[in-house]
CSV table of C-alpha atoms in Angstrom, one decimal:
chain,number,residue,atom,x,y,z
A,1,MET,CA,-9.9,14.7,-21.5
A,2,LEU,CA,-8.9,11.3,-22.2
A,3,LYS,CA,-11.9,10.0,-23.4
A,4,LYS,CA,-12.1,13.0,-25.8
A,5,LEU,CA,-8.8,12.4,-27.2
A,6,LYS,CA,-9.4,8.3,-27.5
A,7,SER,CA,-12.7,9.8,-29.0
A,8,THR,CA,-11.0,11.8,-31.9
A,9,ALA,CA,-8.2,9.2,-32.2
A,10,LYS,CA,-11.7,6.7,-32.7
A,11,ASN,CA,-12.8,8.8,-35.8
A,12,VAL,CA,-9.6,9.3,-37.7
A,13,LEU,CA,-9.0,6.2,-37.1
A,14,ALA,CA,-12.9,4.7,-38.5
A,15,ASN,CA,-11.6,6.7,-42.2
A,16,PRO,CA,-10.8,4.1,-44.3
A,17,GLN,CA,-8.0,5.6,-46.1
A,18,VAL,CA,-6.3,7.4,-43.1
A,19,ARG,CA,-6.2,3.7,-41.4
A,20,ALA,CA,-5.1,2.0,-45.0
A,21,VAL,CA,-2.2,4.1,-44.7
A,22,TYR,CA,-1.2,3.3,-40.5
A,23,ASN,CA,-1.7,-0.3,-40.7
A,24,GLY,CA,0.4,-0.2,-43.8
A,25,THR,CA,3.1,1.9,-41.6
A,26,ASN,CA,2.4,0.4,-39.0
A,27,ARG,CA,3.1,-3.2,-41.0
A,28,ALA,CA,6.2,-2.3,-42.6
A,29,VAL,CA,8.0,-0.9,-38.9
A,30,LEU,CA,6.8,-4.3,-36.9
A,31,ALA,CA,8.1,-5.9,-40.2
A,32,VAL,CA,11.4,-4.4,-39.8
A,33,ALA,CA,12.0,-4.1,-35.5
A,34,ALA,CA,11.1,-8.0,-34.9
A,35,SER,CA,14.0,-8.7,-37.5
A,36,ASN,CA,16.5,-9.1,-35.0
A,37,ARG,CA,17.1,-8.2,-31.6
A,38,LEU,CA,19.8,-5.4,-32.1
A,39,THR,CA,16.7,-3.4,-34.2
A,40,ALA,CA,14.0,-4.7,-31.6
A,41,THR,CA,16.1,-2.2,-29.0
A,42,LEU,CA,16.1,0.2,-31.6
A,43,TYR,CA,13.0,0.6,-31.6
A,44,SER,CA,12.1,-0.4,-28.1
A,45,THR,CA,14.8,2.8,-27.2
A,46,VAL,CA,13.2,5.4,-28.9
A,47,GLY,CA,9.9,3.9,-27.5
A,48,PHE,CA,11.2,3.3,-24.1
A,49,ALA,CA,7.5,4.7,-22.7
A,50,THR,CA,6.0,1.8,-23.3
A,51,PHE,CA,7.8,-0.6,-21.6
A,52,ASN,CA,9.5,2.2,-18.6
A,53,ARG,CA,6.8,2.1,-16.3
A,54,GLU,CA,7.4,-2.2,-15.8
A,55,GLN,CA,11.2,-1.7,-15.9
A,56,TYR,CA,10.8,0.8,-13.3
A,57,ALA,CA,8.3,-1.3,-11.3
A,58,VAL,CA,10.6,-4.0,-10.8
A,59,LEU,CA,13.9,-2.2,-10.0
A,60,ARG,CA,11.6,-0.1,-7.6
A,61,GLY,CA,11.1,-4.4,-6.2
A,62,ARG,CA,13.7,-5.3,-6.0
A,63,SER,CA,14.9,-2.4,-3.9
A,64,HIS,CA,12.0,-2.9,-1.4
A,65,TYR,CA,13.0,-7.0,-1.1
A,66,TYR,CA,16.0,-5.6,0.4
A,67,ARG,CA,14.3,-2.7,2.0
A,68,ASP,CA,12.6,-4.6,3.8
A,69,ILE,CA,13.8,-7.9,4.2
A,70,ASN,CA,14.4,-7.2,8.4
A,71,ARG,CA,12.2,-4.4,8.4
A,72,PRO,CA,8.8,-5.3,9.8
A,73,GLN,CA,6.7,-7.2,8.1
A,74,ARG,CA,3.1,-9.6,8.5
A,75,ASN,CA,5.2,-11.9,6.4
A,76,ASN,CA,8.7,-12.5,5.5
A,77,VAL,CA,9.4,-13.1,2.4
A,78,GLY,CA,13.0,-14.6,2.9
A,79,LEU,CA,11.3,-16.5,4.9
A,80,ARG,CA,8.7,-18.3,3.5
A,81,ARG,CA,10.8,-18.5,0.5
A,82,ASN,CA,13.2,-20.3,2.5
A,83,ILE,CA,11.3,-22.8,4.3
A,84,HIS,CA,9.5,-24.2,1.3
A,85,ARG,CA,13.1,-24.6,-0.6
A,86,LEU,CA,13.5,-26.8,2.9
A,87,GLU,CA,10.4,-28.7,2.3
A,88,LYS,CA,11.3,-29.3,-1.6
A,89,GLY,CA,14.5,-30.9,-0.3
A,90,MET,CA,13.1,-32.8,2.4
A,91,VAL,CA,10.9,-34.6,0.0
A,92,MET,CA,13.5,-34.8,-2.7
A,93,GLN,CA,13.6,-38.8,-3.7
A,94,PRO,CA,16.0,-40.3,-2.2
A,95,ARG,CA,16.3,-36.9,0.5
A,96,ARG,CA,20.0,-36.3,1.8
A,97,ASP,CA,21.5,-36.3,4.9
A,98,VAL,CA,22.8,-33.1,4.6
A,99,PHE,CA,21.1,-30.3,2.3
A,100,ALA,CA,20.3,-26.2,2.6
A,101,LEU,CA,23.9,-26.0,4.1
A,102,ASP,CA,24.0,-22.6,1.9
A,103,TYR,CA,21.0,-20.3,2.6
A,104,LEU,CA,20.1,-22.8,6.6
A,105,GLY,CA,21.7,-20.0,8.6
A,106,GLU,CA,20.4,-16.8,6.3
A,107,THR,CA,16.8,-19.2,7.5
A,108,ILE,CA,17.1,-19.1,11.3
A,109,GLU,CA,18.3,-15.0,11.0
A,110,PHE,CA,14.8,-15.1,9.4
A,111,LEU,CA,13.0,-16.1,11.6
A,112,GLU,CA,15.3,-14.8,14.4
A,113,GLY,CA,14.4,-11.7,12.8
A,114,ALA,CA,10.6,-11.6,12.4
A,115,LEU,CA,9.8,-13.6,16.5
A,116,SER,CA,12.0,-10.4,17.2
A,117,ARG,CA,9.3,-7.8,16.6
A,118,ARG,CA,5.8,-9.9,17.0
A,119,SER,CA,5.8,-7.7,19.4
A,120,GLY,CA,5.3,-4.8,17.5
A,121,ALA,CA,3.4,-2.2,15.9
A,122,VAL,CA,3.8,-5.0,12.7
A,123,ARG,CA,1.7,-8.4,13.7
A,124,VAL,CA,3.7,-11.6,12.2
A,125,ASP,CA,1.4,-14.1,10.6
A,126,PRO,CA,1.3,-16.4,13.1
A,127,ASN,CA,0.9,-19.3,10.4
A,128,GLU,CA,3.9,-18.1,8.8
A,129,ILE,CA,5.6,-18.8,12.2
A,130,ALA,CA,4.0,-21.9,12.7
A,131,TRP,CA,4.2,-23.2,9.4
A,132,ALA,CA,8.7,-22.4,9.7
A,133,LYS,CA,8.7,-23.5,13.3
A,134,ASP,CA,6.8,-27.1,11.9
A,135,VAL,CA,9.5,-27.5,9.1
A,136,LEU,CA,12.4,-26.6,11.4
A,137,THR,CA,11.3,-29.3,13.3
A,138,ALA,CA,11.0,-31.4,11.1
A,139,TYR,CA,13.9,-30.9,8.4
A,140,PHE,CA,16.7,-31.2,12.1
A,141,GLY,CA,14.8,-34.2,13.3
A,142,MET,CA,16.1,-35.9,9.3
A,143,VAL,CA,19.5,-34.4,8.7
A,144,ASP,CA,22.7,-35.5,9.8
A,145,LEU,CA,23.1,-33.1,13.7
A,146,SER,CA,27.4,-34.3,13.2
A,147,ASN,CA,27.8,-31.5,10.2
A,148,PRO,CA,28.6,-28.5,11.5
A,149,VAL,CA,26.2,-25.6,9.9
A,150,ILE,CA,23.7,-27.9,10.6
A,151,ALA,CA,24.4,-28.1,14.2
A,152,GLU,CA,25.7,-24.8,14.3
A,153,ALA,CA,21.7,-23.7,13.1
A,154,LYS,CA,19.8,-26.4,15.4
A,155,GLU,CA,21.2,-24.5,18.2
A,156,ARG,CA,20.3,-21.1,17.4
A,157,PHE,CA,17.2,-22.2,16.0
A,158,GLU,CA,16.6,-24.6,19.8
A,159,ASN,CA,16.9,-20.6,21.6
A,160,VAL,CA,14.7,-18.8,19.4
A,161,ILE,CA,12.6,-21.7,19.9
A,162,GLY,CA,12.5,-21.4,23.7
A,163,THR,CA,11.6,-17.8,24.2
A,164,LEU,CA,8.6,-18.8,21.6
A,165,ASP,CA,5.1,-18.5,23.1
A,166,PRO,CA,2.1,-21.0,22.0
A,167,VAL,CA,1.4,-19.5,18.4
A,168,GLU,CA,-2.1,-17.5,19.0
A,169,GLY,CA,-4.6,-16.9,15.6
A,170,ILE,CA,-3.8,-19.9,14.1
A,171,ASP,CA,-6.7,-19.9,11.7
A,172,GLU,CA,-7.2,-23.7,9.9
A,173,GLN,CA,-6.7,-23.8,6.0
A,174,PRO,CA,-8.2,-26.4,3.7
A,175,THR,CA,-5.1,-28.2,3.9
A,176,ASP,CA,-5.4,-28.9,7.3
A,177,ARG,CA,-8.5,-31.0,6.5
A,178,ALA,CA,-8.1,-32.6,3.4
A,179,VAL,CA,-5.1,-34.7,5.4
A,180,THR,CA,-5.7,-37.4,7.7
A,181,ASP,CA,-3.3,-38.2,10.2
A,182,VAL,CA,-1.5,-35.2,10.4
A,183,VAL,CA,-0.8,-32.6,13.0
A,184,SER,CA,2.3,-30.5,11.9
A,185,ARG,CA,2.7,-28.3,8.6
A,186,SER,CA,5.9,-29.4,7.7
A,187,PRO,CA,6.1,-32.7,4.4
A,188,PHE,CA,3.9,-35.1,4.3
A,189,LEU,CA,3.2,-38.2,2.2
A,190,ALA,CA,0.8,-37.9,-0.8
A,191,GLY,CA,-1.4,-40.5,0.1
A,192,GLN,CA,-2.2,-39.1,3.0
A,193,ARG,CA,-4.2,-37.3,1.1
A,194,THR,CA,-8.3,-37.1,1.4
A,195,GLU,CA,-10.1,-37.6,-0.9
A,196,PRO,CA,-11.0,-34.1,-2.6
A,197,GLY,CA,-15.4,-35.2,-3.0
A,198,VAL,CA,-14.9,-33.6,-6.5
A,199,THR,CA,-15.4,-36.0,-9.6
A,200,TYR,CA,-14.5,-35.1,-12.5
A,201,ASP,CA,-18.1,-34.4,-14.0
A,202,GLN,CA,-18.5,-32.0,-11.0
A,203,MET,CA,-16.0,-29.9,-12.2
A,204,LEU,CA,-16.8,-29.7,-15.8
A,205,ASN,CA,-19.9,-28.5,-14.7
A,206,LEU,CA,-18.8,-25.8,-12.8
A,207,ALA,CA,-16.0,-24.6,-15.2
A,208,THR,CA,-19.2,-24.9,-17.9
A,209,HIS,CA,-21.4,-23.1,-15.6
A,210,ARG,CA,-19.4,-19.8,-15.3
A,211,ARG,CA,-19.6,-17.7,-17.3
A,212,SER,CA,-18.4,-14.2,-17.9
A,213,VAL,CA,-22.1,-12.0,-16.4
A,214,ARG,CA,-21.6,-8.1,-16.3
A,215,TRP,CA,-24.9,-7.8,-15.3
A,216,PHE,CA,-26.3,-7.8,-11.9
A,217,GLU,CA,-28.5,-7.8,-8.8
A,218,GLN,CA,-28.6,-4.3,-7.2
A,219,ARG,CA,-27.8,-6.0,-3.8
A,220,GLU,CA,-24.8,-6.4,-1.6
A,221,VAL,CA,-21.7,-8.9,-1.3
A,222,PRO,CA,-21.3,-10.1,1.9
A,223,THR,CA,-17.7,-9.8,3.0
A,224,GLU,CA,-17.6,-13.7,4.8
A,225,LEU,CA,-18.3,-14.5,0.6
A,226,VAL,CA,-15.2,-12.6,0.2
A,227,ASP,CA,-13.2,-14.2,2.4
A,228,LYS,CA,-14.9,-18.0,1.4
A,229,ALA,CA,-13.5,-17.5,-2.0
A,230,LEU,CA,-10.4,-15.9,-1.5
A,231,ALA,CA,-9.4,-19.7,1.1
A,232,VAL,CA,-10.0,-21.0,-2.5
A,233,ALA,CA,-7.3,-18.7,-4.2
A,234,ARG,CA,-5.0,-18.8,-1.7
A,235,GLN,CA,-4.8,-22.6,-2.0
A,236,SER,CA,-3.6,-21.8,-5.7
A,237,PRO,CA,0.8,-22.8,-6.5
A,238,THR,CA,3.1,-19.7,-6.8
A,239,ALA,CA,6.5,-20.0,-7.2
A,240,CYS,CA,8.4,-21.2,-3.9
A,241,ASN,CA,5.0,-19.9,-1.6
A,242,ARG,CA,5.9,-16.5,-2.2
A,243,GLU,CA,1.7,-15.5,-3.0
A,244,PRO,CA,2.7,-12.3,-4.7
A,245,TYR,CA,-0.2,-10.9,-4.8
A,246,GLU,CA,-2.9,-8.6,-2.9
A,247,PHE,CA,-6.8,-8.9,-3.7
A,248,LYS,CA,-8.1,-5.0,-3.2
A,249,VAL,CA,-11.5,-5.7,-2.9
A,250,PHE,CA,-14.2,-2.8,-2.9
A,251,THR,CA,-18.0,-4.3,-1.9
A,252,ASP,CA,-19.6,-0.4,-1.2
A,253,PRO,CA,-21.7,0.4,-4.2
A,254,ALA,CA,-19.9,3.3,-4.7
A,255,MET,CA,-16.6,2.6,-4.3
A,256,ALA,CA,-16.5,-0.4,-6.7
A,257,ARG,CA,-18.1,1.8,-9.5
A,258,GLU,CA,-16.2,4.3,-9.2
A,259,VAL,CA,-12.7,1.7,-9.8
A,260,ALA,CA,-14.8,-0.4,-12.7
A,261,GLY,CA,-14.6,3.3,-14.0
A,262,ILE,CA,-11.4,3.3,-14.9
A,263,PRO,CA,-11.1,0.6,-17.1
A,264,PHE,CA,-11.0,0.5,-20.6
A,265,GLY,CA,-13.9,-1.7,-21.7
A,266,THR,CA,-16.5,-1.3,-18.8
A,267,GLY,CA,-18.6,1.2,-20.2
A,268,GLY,CA,-22.4,1.1,-20.1
A,269,TYR,CA,-22.2,-1.4,-17.1
A,270,SER,CA,-19.8,-0.3,-14.9
A,271,GLU,CA,-22.1,1.7,-12.8
A,272,GLN,CA,-24.2,-1.1,-11.7
A,273,VAL,CA,-21.1,-3.0,-10.9
A,274,PRO,CA,-21.4,-4.1,-6.4
A,275,ALA,CA,-18.6,-5.3,-6.2
A,276,ILE,CA,-14.9,-5.7,-7.0
A,277,ALA,CA,-11.3,-7.0,-7.2
A,278,VAL,CA,-8.2,-5.9,-8.3
A,279,VAL,CA,-5.3,-8.0,-8.5
A,280,VAL,CA,-2.2,-6.2,-7.9
A,281,GLY,CA,0.9,-7.8,-8.5
A,282,LYS,CA,3.7,-7.1,-5.4
A,283,LEU,CA,7.5,-7.0,-7.4
A,284,GLU,CA,8.7,-6.1,-3.8
A,285,ASN,CA,8.7,-10.7,-3.3
A,286,TYR,CA,11.4,-10.7,-5.7
A,287,PHE,CA,15.6,-9.9,-5.7
A,288,SER,CA,15.7,-11.0,-9.7
A,289,PRO,CA,14.9,-9.2,-12.7
A,290,ARG,CA,14.5,-13.0,-14.0
A,291,ASP,CA,11.2,-13.4,-11.9
A,292,ARG,CA,9.2,-9.9,-13.2
A,293,HIS,CA,7.3,-12.4,-14.6
A,294,ALA,CA,5.9,-14.6,-12.0
A,295,ILE,CA,3.7,-11.5,-10.6
A,296,TYR,CA,1.0,-12.4,-13.4
A,297,VAL,CA,1.7,-16.4,-13.4
A,298,ASP,CA,0.6,-16.0,-9.9
A,299,SER,CA,-1.2,-14.2,-9.6
A,300,SER,CA,-4.0,-15.4,-12.4
A,301,LEU,CA,-3.8,-18.6,-10.9
A,302,ALA,CA,-5.2,-17.7,-7.9
A,303,ALA,CA,-7.6,-15.2,-10.1
A,304,MET,CA,-9.2,-18.2,-11.4
A,305,SER,CA,-9.6,-20.0,-8.0
A,306,PHE,CA,-11.6,-17.0,-6.6
A,307,ILE,CA,-13.9,-16.9,-9.8
A,308,TYR,CA,-14.3,-21.0,-8.8
A,309,GLY,CA,-15.2,-20.2,-4.9
A,310,LEU,CA,-17.3,-17.2,-6.3
A,311,GLU,CA,-18.9,-19.5,-8.5
A,312,THR,CA,-20.1,-22.1,-5.8
A,313,LEU,CA,-20.9,-19.5,-3.2
A,314,GLY,CA,-23.4,-18.1,-5.8
A,315,LEU,CA,-21.7,-15.1,-7.2
A,316,SER,CA,-21.1,-14.5,-11.3
A,317,SER,CA,-17.6,-12.5,-12.1
A,318,THR,CA,-16.9,-10.8,-15.2
A,319,ILE,CA,-12.8,-10.4,-15.7
A,320,ILE,CA,-11.7,-7.0,-16.7
A,321,ASN,CA,-8.4,-7.0,-18.7
A,322,TRP,CA,-6.2,-4.3,-17.8
A,323,PRO,CA,-3.6,-3.4,-20.7
A,324,ASP,CA,-0.2,-1.7,-19.4
A,325,PHE,CA,-1.6,2.1,-20.5
A,326,GLU,CA,-0.3,5.3,-18.4
A,327,PRO,CA,-3.1,7.3,-18.4
A,328,LEU,CA,-4.6,4.8,-16.5
A,329,GLU,CA,-1.6,3.6,-14.8
A,330,ILE,CA,-1.1,6.5,-13.6
A,331,GLN,CA,-5.7,6.8,-12.0
A,332,MET,CA,-5.5,3.3,-11.2
A,333,GLN,CA,-2.3,4.0,-9.1
A,334,LYS,CA,-3.2,6.9,-7.6
A,335,ALA,CA,-7.2,6.0,-6.6
A,336,LEU,CA,-5.6,3.0,-4.6
A,337,GLY,CA,-2.3,4.0,-3.4
A,338,LEU,CA,-0.3,2.2,-4.9
A,339,ASP,CA,3.6,1.9,-5.3
A,340,ALA,CA,5.4,2.1,-8.3
A,341,SER,CA,6.5,-1.9,-7.4
A,342,GLU,CA,2.5,-2.6,-7.3
A,343,ARG,CA,1.4,-3.6,-10.7
A,344,VAL,CA,-2.3,-4.2,-11.4
A,345,ILE,CA,-2.6,-7.4,-13.1
A,346,MET,CA,-6.6,-7.1,-13.6
A,347,LEU,CA,-10.4,-6.3,-11.8
A,348,ILE,CA,-12.6,-9.1,-11.6
A,349,ALA,CA,-16.2,-7.9,-11.5
A,350,PHE,CA,-18.9,-10.1,-9.0
A,351,GLY,CA,-21.6,-10.3,-7.6
A,352,TYR,CA,-25.0,-12.0,-8.1
A,353,ALA,CA,-26.2,-12.2,-11.8
A,354,ASP,CA,-28.9,-9.9,-12.9
A,355,PRO,CA,-31.1,-13.2,-13.9
A,356,ASP,CA,-32.5,-11.3,-16.9
A,357,GLY,CA,-29.1,-10.3,-17.9
A,358,GLY,CA,-27.8,-11.2,-20.3
A,359,VAL,CA,-24.8,-13.5,-21.4
A,360,PRO,CA,-22.6,-14.0,-24.2
A,361,PHE,CA,-22.0,-17.6,-25.2
A,362,SER,CA,-18.2,-17.9,-25.8
A,363,GLN,CA,-17.7,-20.4,-28.1
A,364,LYS,CA,-14.5,-21.9,-26.8
A,365,LYS,CA,-11.8,-23.5,-29.1
A,366,SER,CA,-11.6,-27.4,-29.3
A,367,ILE,CA,-9.3,-29.0,-27.9
A,368,ASP,CA,-7.1,-29.7,-31.0
A,369,SER,CA,-6.8,-26.1,-31.7
A,370,ILE,CA,-5.1,-25.4,-27.9
A,371,ARG,CA,-3.0,-28.7,-27.3
A,372,SER,CA,0.1,-30.8,-29.3
A,373,ILE,CA,1.2,-34.1,-27.7
A,374,ASN,CA,5.1,-35.3,-28.2
A,375,ALA,CA,5.7,-31.7,-30.4
A,376,LYS,CA,8.7,-30.2,-31.1
A,377,LYS,CA,8.0,-28.2,-33.9
């Protein structure tokens, strides 16, 4: 039904006279609507459906944030945010002897809650616990313990840590291998990092080698290679280290083709996509609508790192655009079982490139076209 409607609309707009009238009317309405914020608000009110899904998603995400803050979760967003805030205070120059008083007690509460639920049905991420423990230990080792708020928090921390068994299930992260003489997961000196072992020319070669490949060999993509690429992706920076995304990966060919066939723009090649990742932003990580765009920024940073990771493993990929179009949003939501607070950011089709498949050249803009230096206008 949807394809039929799209086809009908294309046929109607193909008429030059109809298209001219449509374009003229559209430009005139937009010129008035975009003249100031009041007319923009009135326009949005009339066309409320355009942004309604995002508004609903933001509100539902905020609701879930407060609902989940003290519920069993594999990752505690409040703990992650506060521990990273502590880290930033610990590396401040000059560092204060007393800081973080406004959220220190809350941080300990989050840790107490996470540890009290470790033996339940939901398994708390052991890396998160180890990180929180190391950062708090380092924090209490550098602040003024005569401050009553800090002293009380330290006592509570020692009590909860005293009941903590050795943290099992910790995995080695790339960060661990890139830092010398560091055994703690707390802040370290920039000079302690090892050399990355990648030259600029090598990085440029990787970037230019990567191309949007849409034609793939029909062979399975091993899960271990996907996980290796995700190990690169998770090192991407995110606001307050929240990592507000999930990669929903499908390596089963039938499932991958079903998902790849949902978006616009995949007609003609979706049926041969061997694997696909749906990058989903999770608004439940935020308590304020001011952060509603963070999922798009953070997910995109991780997605590009994921793509580069795939490339080094011999896997090619292409980004599949995901416009905010209600019928497709509903279809994807049902197909993936997404909550309304979870927003699809993009899809990434990937696999082993067909050596005989065509690849668009995609000329990039000149450097002068994409940068300005010390220019305010």
